[in-house]
PDB file of C-alpha atoms in Angstrom:
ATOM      1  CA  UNK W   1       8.755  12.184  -4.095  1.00 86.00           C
ATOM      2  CA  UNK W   2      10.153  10.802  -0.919  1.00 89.00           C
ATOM      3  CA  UNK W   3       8.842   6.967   0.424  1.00 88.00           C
ATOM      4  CA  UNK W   4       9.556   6.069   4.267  1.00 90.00           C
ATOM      5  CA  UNK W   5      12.332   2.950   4.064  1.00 92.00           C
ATOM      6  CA  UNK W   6      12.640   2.765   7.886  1.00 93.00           C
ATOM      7  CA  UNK W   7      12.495   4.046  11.276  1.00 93.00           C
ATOM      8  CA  UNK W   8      14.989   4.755  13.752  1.00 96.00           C
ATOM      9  CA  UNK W   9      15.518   2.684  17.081  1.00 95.00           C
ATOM     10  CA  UNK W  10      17.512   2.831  19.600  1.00 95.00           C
ATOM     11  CA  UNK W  11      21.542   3.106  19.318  1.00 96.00           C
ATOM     12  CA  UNK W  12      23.296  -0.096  19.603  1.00 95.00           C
ATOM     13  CA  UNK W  13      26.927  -0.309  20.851  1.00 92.00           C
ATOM     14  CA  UNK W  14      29.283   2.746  21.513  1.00 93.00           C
ATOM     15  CA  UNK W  15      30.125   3.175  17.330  1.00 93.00           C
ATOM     16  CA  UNK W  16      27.327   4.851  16.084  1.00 94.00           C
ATOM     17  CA  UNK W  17      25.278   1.695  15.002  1.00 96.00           C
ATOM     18  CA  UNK W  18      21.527   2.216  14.907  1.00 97.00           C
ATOM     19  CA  UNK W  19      18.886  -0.354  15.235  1.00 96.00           C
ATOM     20  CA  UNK W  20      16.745   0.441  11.962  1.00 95.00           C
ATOM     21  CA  UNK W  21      12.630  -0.822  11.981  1.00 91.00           C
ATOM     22  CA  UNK W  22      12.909  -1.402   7.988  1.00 90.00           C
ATOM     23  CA  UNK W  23       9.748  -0.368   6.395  1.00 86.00           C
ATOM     24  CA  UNK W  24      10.674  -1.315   2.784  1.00 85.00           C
ATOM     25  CA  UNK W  25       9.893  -4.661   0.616  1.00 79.00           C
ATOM     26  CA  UNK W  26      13.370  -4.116  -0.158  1.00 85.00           C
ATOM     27  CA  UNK W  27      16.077  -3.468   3.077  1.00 90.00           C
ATOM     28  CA  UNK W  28      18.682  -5.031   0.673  1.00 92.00           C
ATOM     29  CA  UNK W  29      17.988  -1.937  -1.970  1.00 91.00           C
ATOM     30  CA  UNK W  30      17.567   0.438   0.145  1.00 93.00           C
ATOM     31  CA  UNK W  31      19.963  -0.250   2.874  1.00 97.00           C
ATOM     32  CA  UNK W  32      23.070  -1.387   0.921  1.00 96.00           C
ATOM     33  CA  UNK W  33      26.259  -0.088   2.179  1.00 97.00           C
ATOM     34  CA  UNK W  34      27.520   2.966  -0.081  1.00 97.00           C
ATOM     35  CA  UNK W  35      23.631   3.934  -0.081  1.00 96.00           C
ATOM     36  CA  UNK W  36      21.956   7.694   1.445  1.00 97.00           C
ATOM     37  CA  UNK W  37      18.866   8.066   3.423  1.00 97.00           C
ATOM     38  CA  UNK W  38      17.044  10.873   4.237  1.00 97.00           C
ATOM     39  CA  UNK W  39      16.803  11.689   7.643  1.00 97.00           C
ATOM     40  CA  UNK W  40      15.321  15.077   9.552  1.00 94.00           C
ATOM     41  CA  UNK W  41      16.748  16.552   6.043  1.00 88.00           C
ATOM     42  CA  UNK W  42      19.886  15.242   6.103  1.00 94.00           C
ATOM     43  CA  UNK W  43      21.641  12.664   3.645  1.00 97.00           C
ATOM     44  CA  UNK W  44      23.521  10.058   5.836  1.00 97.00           C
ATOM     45  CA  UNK W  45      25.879   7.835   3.852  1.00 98.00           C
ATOM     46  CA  UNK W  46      25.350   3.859   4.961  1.00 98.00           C
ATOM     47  CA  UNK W  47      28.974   2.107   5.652  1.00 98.00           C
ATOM     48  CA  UNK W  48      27.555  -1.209   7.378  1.00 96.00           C
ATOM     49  CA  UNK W  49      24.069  -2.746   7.581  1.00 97.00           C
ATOM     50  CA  UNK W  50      23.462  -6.296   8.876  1.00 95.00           C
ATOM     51  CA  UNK W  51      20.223  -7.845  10.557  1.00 93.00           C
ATOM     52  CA  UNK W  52      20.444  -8.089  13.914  1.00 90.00           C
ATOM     53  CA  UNK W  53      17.207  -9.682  15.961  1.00 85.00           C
ATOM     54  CA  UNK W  54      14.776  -8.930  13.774  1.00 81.00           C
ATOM     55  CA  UNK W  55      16.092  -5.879  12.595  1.00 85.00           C
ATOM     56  CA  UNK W  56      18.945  -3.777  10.835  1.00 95.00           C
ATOM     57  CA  UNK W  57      22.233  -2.381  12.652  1.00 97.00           C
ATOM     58  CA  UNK W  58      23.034   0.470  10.803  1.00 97.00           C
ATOM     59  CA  UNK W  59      25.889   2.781  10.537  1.00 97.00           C
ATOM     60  CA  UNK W  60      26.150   5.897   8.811  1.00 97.00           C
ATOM     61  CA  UNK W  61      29.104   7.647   8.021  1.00 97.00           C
ATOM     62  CA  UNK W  62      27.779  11.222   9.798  1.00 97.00           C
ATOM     63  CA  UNK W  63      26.988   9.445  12.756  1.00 97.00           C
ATOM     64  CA  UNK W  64      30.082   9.066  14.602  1.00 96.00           C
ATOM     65  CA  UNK W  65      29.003   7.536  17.863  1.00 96.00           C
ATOM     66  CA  UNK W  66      26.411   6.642  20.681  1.00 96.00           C
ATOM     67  CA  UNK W  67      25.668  10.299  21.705  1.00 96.00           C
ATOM     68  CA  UNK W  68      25.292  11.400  18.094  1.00 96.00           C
ATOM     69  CA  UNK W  69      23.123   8.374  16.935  1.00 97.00           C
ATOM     70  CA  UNK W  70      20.972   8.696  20.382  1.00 97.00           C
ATOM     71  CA  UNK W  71      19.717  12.150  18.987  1.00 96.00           C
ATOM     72  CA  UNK W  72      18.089  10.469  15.968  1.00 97.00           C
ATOM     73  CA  UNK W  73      15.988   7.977  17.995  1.00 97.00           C
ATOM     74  CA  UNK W  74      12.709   7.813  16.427  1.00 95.00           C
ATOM     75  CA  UNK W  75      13.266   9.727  13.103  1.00 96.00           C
ATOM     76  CA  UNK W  76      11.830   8.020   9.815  1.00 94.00           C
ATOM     77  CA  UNK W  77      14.416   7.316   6.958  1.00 96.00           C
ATOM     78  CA  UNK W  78      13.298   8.058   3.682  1.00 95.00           C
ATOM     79  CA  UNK W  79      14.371   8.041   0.188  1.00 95.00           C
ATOM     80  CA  UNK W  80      13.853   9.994  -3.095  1.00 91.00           C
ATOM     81  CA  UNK W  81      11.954   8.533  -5.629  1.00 88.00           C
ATOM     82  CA  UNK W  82      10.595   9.082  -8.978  1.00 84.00           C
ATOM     83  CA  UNK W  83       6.665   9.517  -8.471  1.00 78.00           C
ATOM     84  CA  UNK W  84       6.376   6.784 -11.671  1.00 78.00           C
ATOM     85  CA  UNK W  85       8.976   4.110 -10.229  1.00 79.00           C
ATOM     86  CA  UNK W  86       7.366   1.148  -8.398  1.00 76.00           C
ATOM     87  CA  UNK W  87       8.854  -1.997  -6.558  1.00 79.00           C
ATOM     88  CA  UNK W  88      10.624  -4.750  -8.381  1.00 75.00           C
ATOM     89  CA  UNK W  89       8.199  -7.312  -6.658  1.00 77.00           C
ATOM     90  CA  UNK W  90       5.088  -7.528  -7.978  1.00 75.00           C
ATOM     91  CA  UNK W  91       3.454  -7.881  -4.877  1.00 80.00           C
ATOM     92  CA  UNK W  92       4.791  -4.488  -3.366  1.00 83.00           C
ATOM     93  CA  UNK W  93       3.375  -1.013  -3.475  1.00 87.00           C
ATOM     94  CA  UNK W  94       4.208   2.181  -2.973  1.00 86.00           C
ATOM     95  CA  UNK W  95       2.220   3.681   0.282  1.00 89.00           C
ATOM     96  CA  UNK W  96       1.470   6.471  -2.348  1.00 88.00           C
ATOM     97  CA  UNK W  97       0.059   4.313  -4.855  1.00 91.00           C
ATOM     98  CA  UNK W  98      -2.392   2.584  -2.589  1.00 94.00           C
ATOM     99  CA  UNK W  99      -3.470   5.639  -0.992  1.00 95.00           C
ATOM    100  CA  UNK W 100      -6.759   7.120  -3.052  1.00 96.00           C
ATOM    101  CA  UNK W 101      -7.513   3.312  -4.704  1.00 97.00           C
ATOM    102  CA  UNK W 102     -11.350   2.526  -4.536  1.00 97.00           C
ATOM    103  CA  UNK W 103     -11.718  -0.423  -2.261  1.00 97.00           C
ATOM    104  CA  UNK W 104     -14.228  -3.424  -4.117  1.00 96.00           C
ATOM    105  CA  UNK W 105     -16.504  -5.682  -2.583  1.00 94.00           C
ATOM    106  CA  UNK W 106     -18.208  -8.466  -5.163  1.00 92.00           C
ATOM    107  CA  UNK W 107     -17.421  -5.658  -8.273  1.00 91.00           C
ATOM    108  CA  UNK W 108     -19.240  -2.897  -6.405  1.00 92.00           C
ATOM    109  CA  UNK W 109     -17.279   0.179  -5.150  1.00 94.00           C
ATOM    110  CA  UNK W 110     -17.699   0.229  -1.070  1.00 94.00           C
ATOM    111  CA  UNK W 111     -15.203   2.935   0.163  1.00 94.00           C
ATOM    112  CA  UNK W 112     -11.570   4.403  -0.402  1.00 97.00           C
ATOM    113  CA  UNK W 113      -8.196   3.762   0.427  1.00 97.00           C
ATOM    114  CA  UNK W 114      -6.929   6.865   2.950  1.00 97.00           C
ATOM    115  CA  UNK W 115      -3.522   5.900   4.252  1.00 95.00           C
ATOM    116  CA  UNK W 116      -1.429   2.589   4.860  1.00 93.00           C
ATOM    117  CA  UNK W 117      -0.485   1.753   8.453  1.00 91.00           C
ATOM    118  CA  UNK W 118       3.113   0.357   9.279  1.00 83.00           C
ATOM    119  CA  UNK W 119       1.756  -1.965  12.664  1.00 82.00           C
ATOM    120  CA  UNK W 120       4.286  -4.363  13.711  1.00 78.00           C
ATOM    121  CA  UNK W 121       3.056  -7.747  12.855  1.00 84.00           C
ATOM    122  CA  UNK W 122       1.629  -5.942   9.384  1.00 87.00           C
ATOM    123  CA  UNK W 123       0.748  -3.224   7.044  1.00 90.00           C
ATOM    124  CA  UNK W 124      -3.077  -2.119   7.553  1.00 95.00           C
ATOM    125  CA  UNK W 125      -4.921  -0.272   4.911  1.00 96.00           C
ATOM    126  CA  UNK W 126      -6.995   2.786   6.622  1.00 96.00           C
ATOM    127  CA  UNK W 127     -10.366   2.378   4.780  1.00 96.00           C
ATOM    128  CA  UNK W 128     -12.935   5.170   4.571  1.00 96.00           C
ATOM    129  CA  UNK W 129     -16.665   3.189   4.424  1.00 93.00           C
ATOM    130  CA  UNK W 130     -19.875   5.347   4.322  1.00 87.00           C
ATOM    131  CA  UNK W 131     -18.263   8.098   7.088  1.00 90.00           C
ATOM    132  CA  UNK W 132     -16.656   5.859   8.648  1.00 92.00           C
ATOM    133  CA  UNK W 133     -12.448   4.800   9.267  1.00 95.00           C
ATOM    134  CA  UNK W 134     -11.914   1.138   8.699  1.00 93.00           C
ATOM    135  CA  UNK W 135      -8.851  -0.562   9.232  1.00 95.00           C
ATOM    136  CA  UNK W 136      -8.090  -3.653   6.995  1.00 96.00           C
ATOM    137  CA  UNK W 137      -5.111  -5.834   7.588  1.00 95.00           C
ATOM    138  CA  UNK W 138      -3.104  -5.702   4.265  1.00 95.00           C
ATOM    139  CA  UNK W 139      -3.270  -9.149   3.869  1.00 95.00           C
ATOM    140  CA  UNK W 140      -3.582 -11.463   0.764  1.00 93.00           C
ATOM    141  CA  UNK W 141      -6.563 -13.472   1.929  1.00 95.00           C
ATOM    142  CA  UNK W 142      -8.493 -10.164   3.051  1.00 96.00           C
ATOM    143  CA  UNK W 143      -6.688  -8.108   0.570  1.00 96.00           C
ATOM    144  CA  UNK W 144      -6.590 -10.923  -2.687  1.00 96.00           C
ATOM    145  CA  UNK W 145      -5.701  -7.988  -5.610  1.00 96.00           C
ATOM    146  CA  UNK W 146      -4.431  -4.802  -6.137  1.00 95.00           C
ATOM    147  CA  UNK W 147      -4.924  -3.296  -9.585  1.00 94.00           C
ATOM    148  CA  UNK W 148      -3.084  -0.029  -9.832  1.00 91.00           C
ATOM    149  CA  UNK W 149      -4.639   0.917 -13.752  1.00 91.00           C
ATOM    150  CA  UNK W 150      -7.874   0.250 -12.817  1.00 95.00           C
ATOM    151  CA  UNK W 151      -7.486   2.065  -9.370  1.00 95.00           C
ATOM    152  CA  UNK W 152      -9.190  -0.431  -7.403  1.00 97.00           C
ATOM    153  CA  UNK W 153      -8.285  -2.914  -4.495  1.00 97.00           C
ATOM    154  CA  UNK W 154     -10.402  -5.664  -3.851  1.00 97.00           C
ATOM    155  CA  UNK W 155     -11.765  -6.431  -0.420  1.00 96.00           C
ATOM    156  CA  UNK W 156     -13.279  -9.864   0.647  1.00 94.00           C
ATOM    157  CA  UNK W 157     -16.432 -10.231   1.856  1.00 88.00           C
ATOM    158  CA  UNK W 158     -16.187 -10.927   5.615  1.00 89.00           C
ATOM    159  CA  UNK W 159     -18.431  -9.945   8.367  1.00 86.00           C
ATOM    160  CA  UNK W 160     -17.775  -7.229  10.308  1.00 85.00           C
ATOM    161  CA  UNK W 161     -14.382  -6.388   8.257  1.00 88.00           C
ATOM    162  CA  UNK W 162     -15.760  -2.788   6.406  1.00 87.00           C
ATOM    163  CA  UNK W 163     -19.103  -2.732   8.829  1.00 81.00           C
ATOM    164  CA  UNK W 164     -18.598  -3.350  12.734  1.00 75.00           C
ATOM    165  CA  UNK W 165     -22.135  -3.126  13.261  1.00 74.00           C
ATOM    166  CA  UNK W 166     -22.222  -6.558  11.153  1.00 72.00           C
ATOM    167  CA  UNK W 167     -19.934  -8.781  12.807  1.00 67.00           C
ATOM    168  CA  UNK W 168     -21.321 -12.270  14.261  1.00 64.00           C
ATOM    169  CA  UNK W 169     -21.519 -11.632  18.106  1.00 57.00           C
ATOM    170  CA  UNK W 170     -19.198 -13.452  20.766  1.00 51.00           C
ATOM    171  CA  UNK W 171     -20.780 -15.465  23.035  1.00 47.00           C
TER     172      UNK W 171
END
C-alpha cells in the first residue's frame, strides 16, 4: 500500500535541491538520507535532506539539477507500506486507517470518516453527516480519541461543527 510522505515545491538552488511540503508524522523516517520515495512511479534515492524555512531541501540522486527537479514541481512523494504497519507515535495515523472510522458524538454514531485533508495550518477530517460533507479540523480538543479496534473517532459536541444549520449566529 503506498502513504503520501510529501509534496513537491519548487526547486531551490541550481543542484537539484527540492523544497519538500512533508506530509508525514515522521520527515526524519521517511526522509533520511540513503532513503527512496516514490514519485510519478519512479524510486528517487535521497542524498541530503535538511529543513529549510519551514520545510525540507531535498536532493535526490536522479535529480541532477534545476531543470530536471523543475519538472517534478507539484508531484506527491509516497512510500510503500505494509497495509498492517502503523506510526511509531501513538498519536499518528495512517490517512488509510482513519478513512471509513464511524465518527461519535456522546456514544451515538453521527456520520463517517471519508477522507483526511492535508490544509496547511492542519489535517481536516472530511466527515459525511446525514448527506451532507463536513469538514472537522483534526484537532485534539475537537478530535479528543481515535480508537482504531473499535473503528470509531470521537467528535465533541460543538455547535455548528457536524450541523451548519446549528451554529450560534454572528451578530
Amino acid at each position: 500500500m503506498r502513504v503520501v510522505v510529501g509534496r513537491i515545491g519548487r526547486a531551490h538552488g541550481i543542484r537539484g535541491d527540492l523544497a519538500v511540503e512533508t506530509r508525514t508524522d515522521e520527515p526524519e523516517r521517511r526522509f533520511a538520507v540513503g532513503s527512496s520515495v516514490l514519485c510519478r512511479d519512479r524510486e528517487l534515492t535521497i542524498t541530503v535532506s535538511r529543513p529549510h524555512s519551514g520545510k525540507l531541501l531535498v536532493t535526490f540522486a536522479e535529480v541532477p539539477d534545476r531543470t530536471a527537479a523543475e519538472q517534478l514541481h507539484g508531484a506527491l512523494l509516497e512510500v510503500e507500506i505494509d497495509p498492517d504497519e502503523v506510526p511509531e507515535d501513538d498519536d499518528a495515523f495512517y490517512d488509510h486507517q482513519l478513512i471509513g472510522l464511524a465518527v461519535q458524538v456522546d456514544g451515538a454514531s453521527r456520520g463517517r470518516v471519508l477522507d483526511v485533508l492535508h490544509l496547511p495550518a492542519h489535517d481536516t477530517l472530511l466527515v459525511e453527516v446525514d448527506g451532507r460533507r463536513v469538514q472537522v479540523p483534526f484537532v485534539e480538543a475537537l478530535v479528543p480519541e481515535v480508537d482504531l479496534d473499535a473503528g470509531t473517532v470521537t467528535v465533541v459536541d460543538r455547535p455548528g461543527l457536524l450541523n451548519p444549520e446549528e451554529a450560534d449566529e454572528v451578530r
